[in-house]
Amino acid sequence: KGEKHMGSGFQFCEQEHINKNMERTELSSELCEAITENEFFMHFQPIIDLSNGEVTFAEALIRWKHTNKGVLLPEKFISIAEDSGLITRLGKLSIELVAKQIDRMMAAKRLQKLTINISPSHFLSQSFMEDLKEILSVYPKMSSFITIEITEVVFLLNMEVAKKTVIELHDMGITISLDDFGTGYSSFKYLQQLPIDVIKLDCSFIAELDIDPSHRNIASTIIELAHSLEIKVIAEGVETNSQLVFLQDHHCDFAQGSYFFKPLSVIDFLHMQRCISLPAK
Ligand code: C2E
Ligand code: MG
Ligand code: MG
Ligand code: MG
């Protein structure tokens, strides 16, 4: 009986794999037209200042309003866009989507910055700066209101171009944040050498805080090291009160996660309460 069970389990996995590949192929063939038709929109996740509970930033997170599949999350289509070379077009579109909301978003909640995720291959492409400058020429105020989120992958892929682009952004008054910190090399070398303003502690890391004491030590060390370089720290994926208390105790600057707010539509964002009461220290 056991063997039969294993057999069908294996078949099930294989079938699941085939279905996933079929879905990928299908989405891949639809993506190009979806970009042309602009089937995309942004959700915004509030980022809270842990010193006073105020929403100070928001991260723009792209969604695809698929004609018959409903709303798709980036895990379904970003890697497809990267593999097919469509990421430069999709990336430009995501900057435009933020640009269109910037006045409304900034005015409503006294936000300091909106953060925009840029894929490594788009960031390293020549079109990135061209696209950004083109959009900024239409929305000139935008440069002081955005933070560009990149991952350290850009430095591993092409240190020279990545460095040049980071410096150029900094000179334009755009702040830079290093996303998913704690998952890769987490090298402080880049942080020391480049004008990086913020690091984001990855949610997988935050999830471990409740489980694994060694992660707590590493997290507090990362926060201290970042502060010694005058870099701010945002914790991603905060889901529990104990994670929040740990982060407050270790002087983490900002946090986002479902404990506070899930990513919100623009309308919900405009209606949210802009100050959270935090547990007393
Ligand atoms: P990320 O930049 O690390 O974004 C954080 C992800 O964590 C978001 O997933 C967010 O919805 C999710 N999250 C928020 N709160 C919680 C929580 O409490 N627990 C957990 N476990 N997760 C939480 P999302 O929206 O599905 O985006 C996934 C990734 O897709 C992003 O990861 C980012 O790398 C990428 N992405 C999103 N929007 C864009 C975009 O416009 N352009 C590009 N190139 N990539 C994007
Ligand atoms: Mg991000
Ligand atoms: Mg992240
Ligand atoms: Mg992440």
Tab-separated table of C-alpha atoms and ligand atoms in Angstrom:
chain	number	residue	atom	x	y	z
A	1	LYS	CA	0.000	0.000	0.000
A	2	GLY	CA	2.860	2.344	0.957
A	3	GLU	CA	4.549	1.870	-2.408
A	4	LYS	CA	1.368	2.605	-4.273
A	5	HIS	CA	1.091	5.776	-2.266
A	6	MET	CA	4.620	6.849	-3.122
A	7	GLY	CA	3.987	6.042	-6.752
A	8	SER	CA	0.939	8.231	-7.017
A	9	GLY	CA	2.714	10.965	-5.026
A	10	PHE	CA	5.506	10.975	-7.552
A	11	GLN	CA	3.056	11.096	-10.437
A	12	PHE	CA	1.313	13.986	-8.776
A	13	CYS	CA	4.573	15.932	-8.463
A	14	GLU	CA	5.395	15.278	-12.083
A	15	GLN	CA	1.940	16.394	-13.177
A	16	GLU	CA	2.267	19.520	-11.078
A	17	HIS	CA	5.599	20.233	-12.730
A	18	ILE	CA	4.072	19.837	-16.199
A	19	ASN	CA	1.170	22.126	-15.264
A	20	LYS	CA	3.587	24.744	-13.958
A	21	ASN	CA	5.587	24.648	-17.175
A	22	MET	CA	2.429	24.907	-19.260
A	23	GLU	CA	1.263	27.887	-17.249
A	24	ARG	CA	4.670	29.489	-17.655
A	25	THR	CA	4.650	29.009	-21.412
A	26	GLU	CA	1.127	30.366	-21.598
A	27	LEU	CA	1.890	33.453	-19.490
A	28	SER	CA	5.095	34.000	-21.402
A	29	SER	CA	3.200	34.229	-24.685
A	30	GLU	CA	0.662	36.630	-23.159
A	31	LEU	CA	3.085	38.922	-21.373
A	32	CYS	CA	4.137	40.992	-24.363
A	33	GLU	CA	0.586	41.992	-25.242
A	34	ALA	CA	-0.255	42.544	-21.572
A	35	ILE	CA	2.533	45.119	-21.395
A	36	THR	CA	1.324	46.847	-24.555
A	37	GLU	CA	-2.227	46.853	-23.202
A	38	ASN	CA	-1.008	47.854	-19.724
A	39	GLU	CA	-2.768	45.177	-17.721
A	40	PHE	CA	-0.609	46.094	-14.703
A	41	PHE	CA	-1.166	48.173	-11.597
A	42	MET	CA	0.559	48.880	-8.309
A	43	HIS	CA	-0.199	47.981	-4.758
A	44	PHE	CA	1.577	49.963	-2.072
A	45	GLN	CA	2.781	48.495	1.204
A	46	PRO	CA	3.186	51.017	4.025
A	47	ILE	CA	6.577	51.119	5.760
A	48	ILE	CA	6.480	52.203	9.402
A	49	ASP	CA	8.998	54.313	11.271
A	50	LEU	CA	9.646	52.279	14.429
A	51	SER	CA	10.564	55.376	16.440
A	52	ASN	CA	7.055	56.849	16.253
A	53	GLY	CA	4.717	54.457	14.405
A	54	GLU	CA	4.227	56.751	11.420
A	55	VAL	CA	3.963	55.507	7.862
A	56	THR	CA	6.950	57.217	6.251
A	57	PHE	CA	7.554	55.192	3.104
A	58	ALA	CA	5.630	52.841	0.859
A	59	GLU	CA	6.887	50.081	-1.439
A	60	ALA	CA	5.321	49.818	-4.888
A	61	LEU	CA	4.567	46.163	-5.712
A	62	ILE	CA	3.398	45.310	-9.206
A	63	ARG	CA	0.323	43.181	-10.007
A	64	TRP	CA	-0.988	41.854	-13.309
A	65	LYS	CA	-4.740	42.070	-13.864
A	66	HIS	CA	-4.914	39.063	-16.148
A	67	THR	CA	-8.007	38.922	-18.363
A	68	ASN	CA	-9.097	35.446	-17.247
A	69	LYS	CA	-6.761	34.456	-14.401
A	70	GLY	CA	-7.525	37.360	-12.056
A	71	VAL	CA	-4.813	39.300	-10.255
A	72	LEU	CA	-1.376	37.683	-10.535
A	73	LEU	CA	1.499	38.311	-8.108
A	74	PRO	CA	5.040	39.069	-9.313
A	75	GLU	CA	6.325	35.562	-8.510
A	76	LYS	CA	4.194	34.367	-11.450
A	77	PHE	CA	5.598	36.725	-14.078
A	78	ILE	CA	8.762	38.640	-13.081
A	79	SER	CA	11.088	35.709	-13.785
A	80	ILE	CA	9.288	35.110	-17.106
A	81	ALA	CA	9.823	38.760	-18.003
A	82	GLU	CA	13.486	38.428	-17.041
A	83	ASP	CA	14.018	35.280	-19.098
A	84	SER	CA	12.261	36.635	-22.185
A	85	GLY	CA	13.933	40.043	-22.159
A	86	LEU	CA	10.607	41.794	-21.547
A	87	ILE	CA	11.801	42.987	-18.149
A	88	THR	CA	13.111	46.268	-19.561
A	89	ARG	CA	9.644	47.122	-20.917
A	90	LEU	CA	7.884	45.896	-17.793
A	91	GLY	CA	10.382	47.758	-15.617
A	92	LYS	CA	9.775	51.001	-17.468
A	93	LEU	CA	6.046	50.456	-17.098
A	94	SER	CA	6.404	49.965	-13.338
A	95	ILE	CA	8.273	53.277	-12.989
A	96	GLU	CA	5.505	54.956	-15.023
A	97	LEU	CA	2.818	53.393	-12.833
A	98	VAL	CA	4.486	54.907	-9.772
A	99	ALA	CA	4.971	58.263	-11.526
A	100	LYS	CA	1.254	58.465	-12.244
A	101	GLN	CA	0.373	57.990	-8.564
A	102	ILE	CA	3.155	60.066	-7.086
A	103	ASP	CA	1.302	63.337	-6.500
A	104	ARG	CA	-1.717	61.664	-4.947
A	105	MET	CA	0.362	59.319	-2.805
A	106	MET	CA	2.814	61.919	-1.542
A	107	ALA	CA	0.173	64.521	-0.719
A	108	ALA	CA	-2.212	62.272	1.150
A	109	LYS	CA	-0.070	60.752	3.857
A	110	ARG	CA	2.953	63.007	4.271
A	111	LEU	CA	5.089	60.229	2.873
A	112	GLN	CA	8.797	60.772	2.468
A	113	LYS	CA	9.500	58.217	-0.263
A	114	LEU	CA	7.986	55.615	-2.527
A	115	THR	CA	10.263	52.672	-3.223
A	116	ILE	CA	10.410	50.957	-6.624
A	117	ASN	CA	11.854	47.492	-7.293
A	118	ILE	CA	14.157	47.208	-10.284
A	119	SER	CA	15.277	43.816	-11.623
A	120	PRO	CA	19.022	43.280	-11.964
A	121	SER	CA	19.015	42.870	-15.754
A	122	HIS	CA	16.924	46.026	-16.197
A	123	PHE	CA	19.104	47.979	-13.773
A	124	LEU	CA	22.228	46.953	-15.687
A	125	SER	CA	20.758	47.649	-19.120
A	126	GLN	CA	21.410	50.871	-20.958
A	127	SER	CA	17.702	51.540	-21.219
A	128	PHE	CA	17.254	51.876	-17.437
A	129	MET	CA	18.770	55.359	-17.125
A	130	GLU	CA	17.210	56.433	-20.426
A	131	ASP	CA	13.749	55.280	-19.301
A	132	LEU	CA	14.121	56.887	-15.898
A	133	LYS	CA	15.281	60.223	-17.318
A	134	GLU	CA	12.478	60.202	-19.847
A	135	ILE	CA	9.906	59.679	-17.083
A	136	LEU	CA	11.564	62.282	-14.831
A	137	SER	CA	11.333	64.832	-17.626
A	138	VAL	CA	7.552	64.461	-17.415
A	139	TYR	CA	7.465	64.165	-13.595
A	140	PRO	CA	10.429	66.302	-12.488
A	141	LYS	CA	9.485	66.285	-8.774
A	142	MET	CA	9.681	62.511	-8.734
A	143	SER	CA	13.455	62.258	-8.232
A	144	SER	CA	13.264	63.509	-4.650
A	145	PHE	CA	10.344	61.192	-3.846
A	146	ILE	CA	11.638	57.804	-4.955
A	147	THR	CA	13.987	55.164	-3.658
A	148	ILE	CA	15.254	52.547	-6.085
A	149	GLU	CA	15.387	49.016	-4.650
A	150	ILE	CA	18.040	46.751	-6.113
A	151	THR	CA	19.580	43.521	-4.892
A	152	GLU	CA	23.272	42.817	-4.473
A	153	VAL	CA	23.012	40.544	-7.531
A	154	VAL	CA	23.679	43.658	-9.637
A	155	PHE	CA	27.165	43.929	-8.115
A	156	LEU	CA	27.914	40.281	-8.777
A	157	LEU	CA	26.721	40.504	-12.394
A	158	ASN	CA	28.478	43.704	-13.353
A	159	MET	CA	30.266	45.683	-10.662
A	160	GLU	CA	31.394	48.413	-13.031
A	161	VAL	CA	27.995	49.284	-14.495
A	162	ALA	CA	26.204	48.797	-11.167
A	163	LYS	CA	28.587	51.157	-9.401
A	164	LYS	CA	28.307	53.783	-12.125
A	165	THR	CA	24.496	53.622	-12.080
A	166	VAL	CA	24.243	53.775	-8.292
A	167	ILE	CA	26.484	56.851	-8.228
A	168	GLU	CA	24.531	58.505	-11.025
A	169	LEU	CA	21.232	57.921	-9.198
A	170	HIS	CA	22.722	59.306	-6.004
A	171	ASP	CA	23.894	62.419	-7.877
A	172	MET	CA	20.338	62.853	-9.184
A	173	GLY	CA	19.080	62.905	-5.586
A	174	ILE	CA	17.525	59.435	-5.766
A	175	THR	CA	18.068	57.203	-2.756
A	176	ILE	CA	19.114	53.557	-3.088
A	177	SER	CA	18.005	50.629	-1.036
A	178	LEU	CA	19.533	47.152	-1.037
A	179	ASP	CA	16.663	44.644	-1.038
A	180	ASP	CA	16.621	41.083	0.306
A	181	PHE	CA	19.651	41.666	2.508
A	182	GLY	CA	20.635	38.546	4.443
A	183	THR	CA	19.825	36.077	1.682
A	184	GLY	CA	22.900	36.325	-0.540
A	185	TYR	CA	26.470	37.322	0.217
A	186	SER	CA	25.283	40.190	2.407
A	187	SER	CA	28.617	41.837	1.795
A	188	PHE	CA	29.322	45.049	3.648
A	189	LYS	CA	31.938	45.913	1.046
A	190	TYR	CA	29.350	47.463	-1.292
A	191	LEU	CA	27.722	49.302	1.572
A	192	GLN	CA	31.041	50.824	2.518
A	193	GLN	CA	32.057	51.782	-1.001
A	194	LEU	CA	28.783	52.984	-2.500
A	195	PRO	CA	26.181	55.606	-1.629
A	196	ILE	CA	23.550	53.140	-0.394
A	197	ASP	CA	21.019	54.692	1.979
A	198	VAL	CA	18.990	51.739	3.219
A	199	ILE	CA	19.167	47.960	3.509
A	200	LYS	CA	16.120	45.736	3.729
A	201	LEU	CA	16.382	42.666	5.931
A	202	ASP	CA	14.695	39.907	3.943
A	203	CYS	CA	11.438	38.387	5.194
A	204	SER	CA	12.930	34.876	5.332
A	205	PHE	CA	15.336	36.304	7.864
A	206	ILE	CA	12.646	38.018	9.911
A	207	ALA	CA	10.620	34.774	9.963
A	208	GLU	CA	13.560	33.022	11.635
A	209	LEU	CA	13.733	35.547	14.484
A	210	ASP	CA	11.011	33.727	16.399
A	211	ILE	CA	12.615	30.328	15.791
A	212	ASP	CA	16.377	30.479	15.681
A	213	PRO	CA	18.534	32.384	18.232
A	214	SER	CA	21.505	32.561	15.856
A	215	HIS	CA	19.389	34.606	13.448
A	216	ARG	CA	18.648	37.033	16.237
A	217	ASN	CA	22.367	37.599	16.775
A	218	ILE	CA	23.012	38.037	13.071
A	219	ALA	CA	20.086	40.427	12.674
A	220	SER	CA	21.224	42.644	15.537
A	221	THR	CA	24.789	42.604	14.180
A	222	ILE	CA	23.608	43.598	10.694
A	223	ILE	CA	21.607	46.483	12.177
A	224	GLU	CA	24.613	47.684	14.194
A	225	LEU	CA	26.981	47.424	11.244
A	226	ALA	CA	24.557	49.273	8.983
A	227	HIS	CA	24.200	52.039	11.552
A	228	SER	CA	27.966	52.344	11.863
A	229	LEU	CA	27.946	53.157	8.131
A	230	GLU	CA	25.001	55.553	8.584
A	231	ILE	CA	22.725	53.214	6.663
A	232	LYS	CA	19.100	52.783	7.759
A	233	VAL	CA	17.491	49.363	8.113
A	234	ILE	CA	14.002	48.269	7.028
A	235	ALA	CA	12.729	44.876	8.218
A	236	GLU	CA	10.539	43.095	5.621
A	237	GLY	CA	7.761	40.610	6.297
A	238	VAL	CA	7.113	41.456	9.956
A	239	GLU	CA	4.207	39.234	10.954
A	240	THR	CA	4.310	38.902	14.740
A	241	ASN	CA	4.443	41.047	17.815
A	242	SER	CA	7.577	39.289	19.048
A	243	GLN	CA	9.400	40.097	15.807
A	244	LEU	CA	8.382	43.714	16.184
A	245	VAL	CA	9.529	43.878	19.807
A	246	PHE	CA	12.874	42.338	18.885
A	247	LEU	CA	13.350	44.853	16.066
A	248	GLN	CA	12.424	47.772	18.333
A	249	ASP	CA	14.817	46.529	21.031
A	250	HIS	CA	17.616	46.347	18.492
A	251	HIS	CA	16.992	49.788	17.045
A	252	CYS	CA	15.814	48.717	13.610
A	253	ASP	CA	14.656	51.925	11.897
A	254	PHE	CA	11.652	50.845	9.830
A	255	ALA	CA	9.421	47.833	9.251
A	256	GLN	CA	6.828	46.550	6.804
A	257	GLY	CA	4.742	43.404	6.872
A	258	SER	CA	1.299	41.964	7.388
A	259	TYR	CA	1.523	42.685	11.133
A	260	PHE	CA	0.961	46.340	10.148
A	261	PHE	CA	-0.485	46.365	6.626
A	262	LYS	CA	-0.627	44.047	3.631
A	263	PRO	CA	0.122	45.699	0.282
A	264	LEU	CA	-2.816	48.064	-0.344
A	265	SER	CA	-4.600	49.436	-3.386
A	266	VAL	CA	-4.175	53.188	-3.884
A	267	ILE	CA	-7.704	53.769	-2.575
A	268	ASP	CA	-7.107	51.709	0.565
A	269	PHE	CA	-3.784	53.438	1.040
A	270	LEU	CA	-5.411	56.843	0.942
A	271	HIS	CA	-7.900	55.718	3.593
A	272	MET	CA	-5.570	53.977	5.988
A	273	GLN	CA	-4.631	55.281	9.385
A	274	ARG	CA	-1.235	56.915	8.965
A	275	CYS	CA	0.043	56.278	12.456
A	276	ILE	CA	0.243	52.920	14.239
A	277	SER	CA	0.420	52.620	18.004
A	278	LEU	CA	3.475	50.545	18.756
A	279	PRO	CA	3.990	48.419	21.875
A	280	ALA	CA	5.536	50.527	24.627
A	281	LYS	CA	9.254	49.931	25.072
B	1	C2E	P1	10.359	42.231	-2.384
B	1	C2E	O1	10.830	43.477	-3.035
B	1	C2E	O2	11.251	41.591	-1.391
B	1	C2E	O3	8.938	42.594	-1.762
B	1	C2E	C1	8.444	42.099	-0.545
B	1	C2E	C2	7.443	40.998	-0.747
B	1	C2E	O4	6.994	40.555	0.531
B	1	C2E	C3	6.167	41.437	-1.472
B	1	C2E	O5	5.721	40.343	-2.266
B	1	C2E	C4	5.186	41.634	-0.331
B	1	C2E	O6	3.836	41.527	-0.717
B	1	C2E	C5	5.588	40.503	0.577
B	1	C2E	N1	5.135	40.681	1.945
B	1	C2E	C6	4.585	41.769	2.509
B	1	C2E	N2	4.288	41.571	3.807
B	1	C2E	C7	4.643	40.310	4.086
B	1	C2E	C8	4.579	39.502	5.266
B	1	C2E	O7	4.147	39.911	6.328
B	1	C2E	N3	5.098	38.237	5.165
B	1	C2E	C9	5.619	37.762	4.014
B	1	C2E	N4	6.085	36.521	4.005
B	1	C2E	N5	5.680	38.489	2.885
B	1	C2E	C10	5.206	39.743	2.914
B	1	C2E	P2	5.156	40.517	-3.734
B	1	C2E	O8	4.302	41.756	-3.803
B	1	C2E	O9	4.549	39.225	-4.135
B	1	C2E	O10	6.473	40.777	-4.564
B	1	C2E	C11	7.435	39.770	-4.657
B	1	C2E	C12	8.701	40.267	-5.295
B	1	C2E	O11	8.462	40.649	-6.667
B	1	C2E	C13	9.270	41.506	-4.633
B	1	C2E	O12	9.985	41.127	-3.500
B	1	C2E	C14	10.129	42.069	-5.741
B	1	C2E	O13	11.370	41.437	-5.779
B	1	C2E	C15	9.341	41.686	-6.990
B	1	C2E	N6	8.604	42.854	-7.502
B	1	C2E	C16	7.456	43.420	-7.047
B	1	C2E	N7	7.089	44.493	-7.774
B	1	C2E	C17	8.051	44.644	-8.725
B	1	C2E	C18	8.261	45.581	-9.797
B	1	C2E	O14	7.521	46.540	-10.011
B	1	C2E	N8	9.369	45.375	-10.579
B	1	C2E	C19	10.243	44.343	-10.359
B	1	C2E	N9	11.310	44.215	-11.167
B	1	C2E	N10	10.083	43.466	-9.355
B	1	C2E	C20	9.000	43.601	-8.550
B	2	MG	MG	11.496	45.258	-2.597
B	3	MG	MG	12.746	42.302	-0.323
B	4	MG	MG	12.143	39.453	-0.571
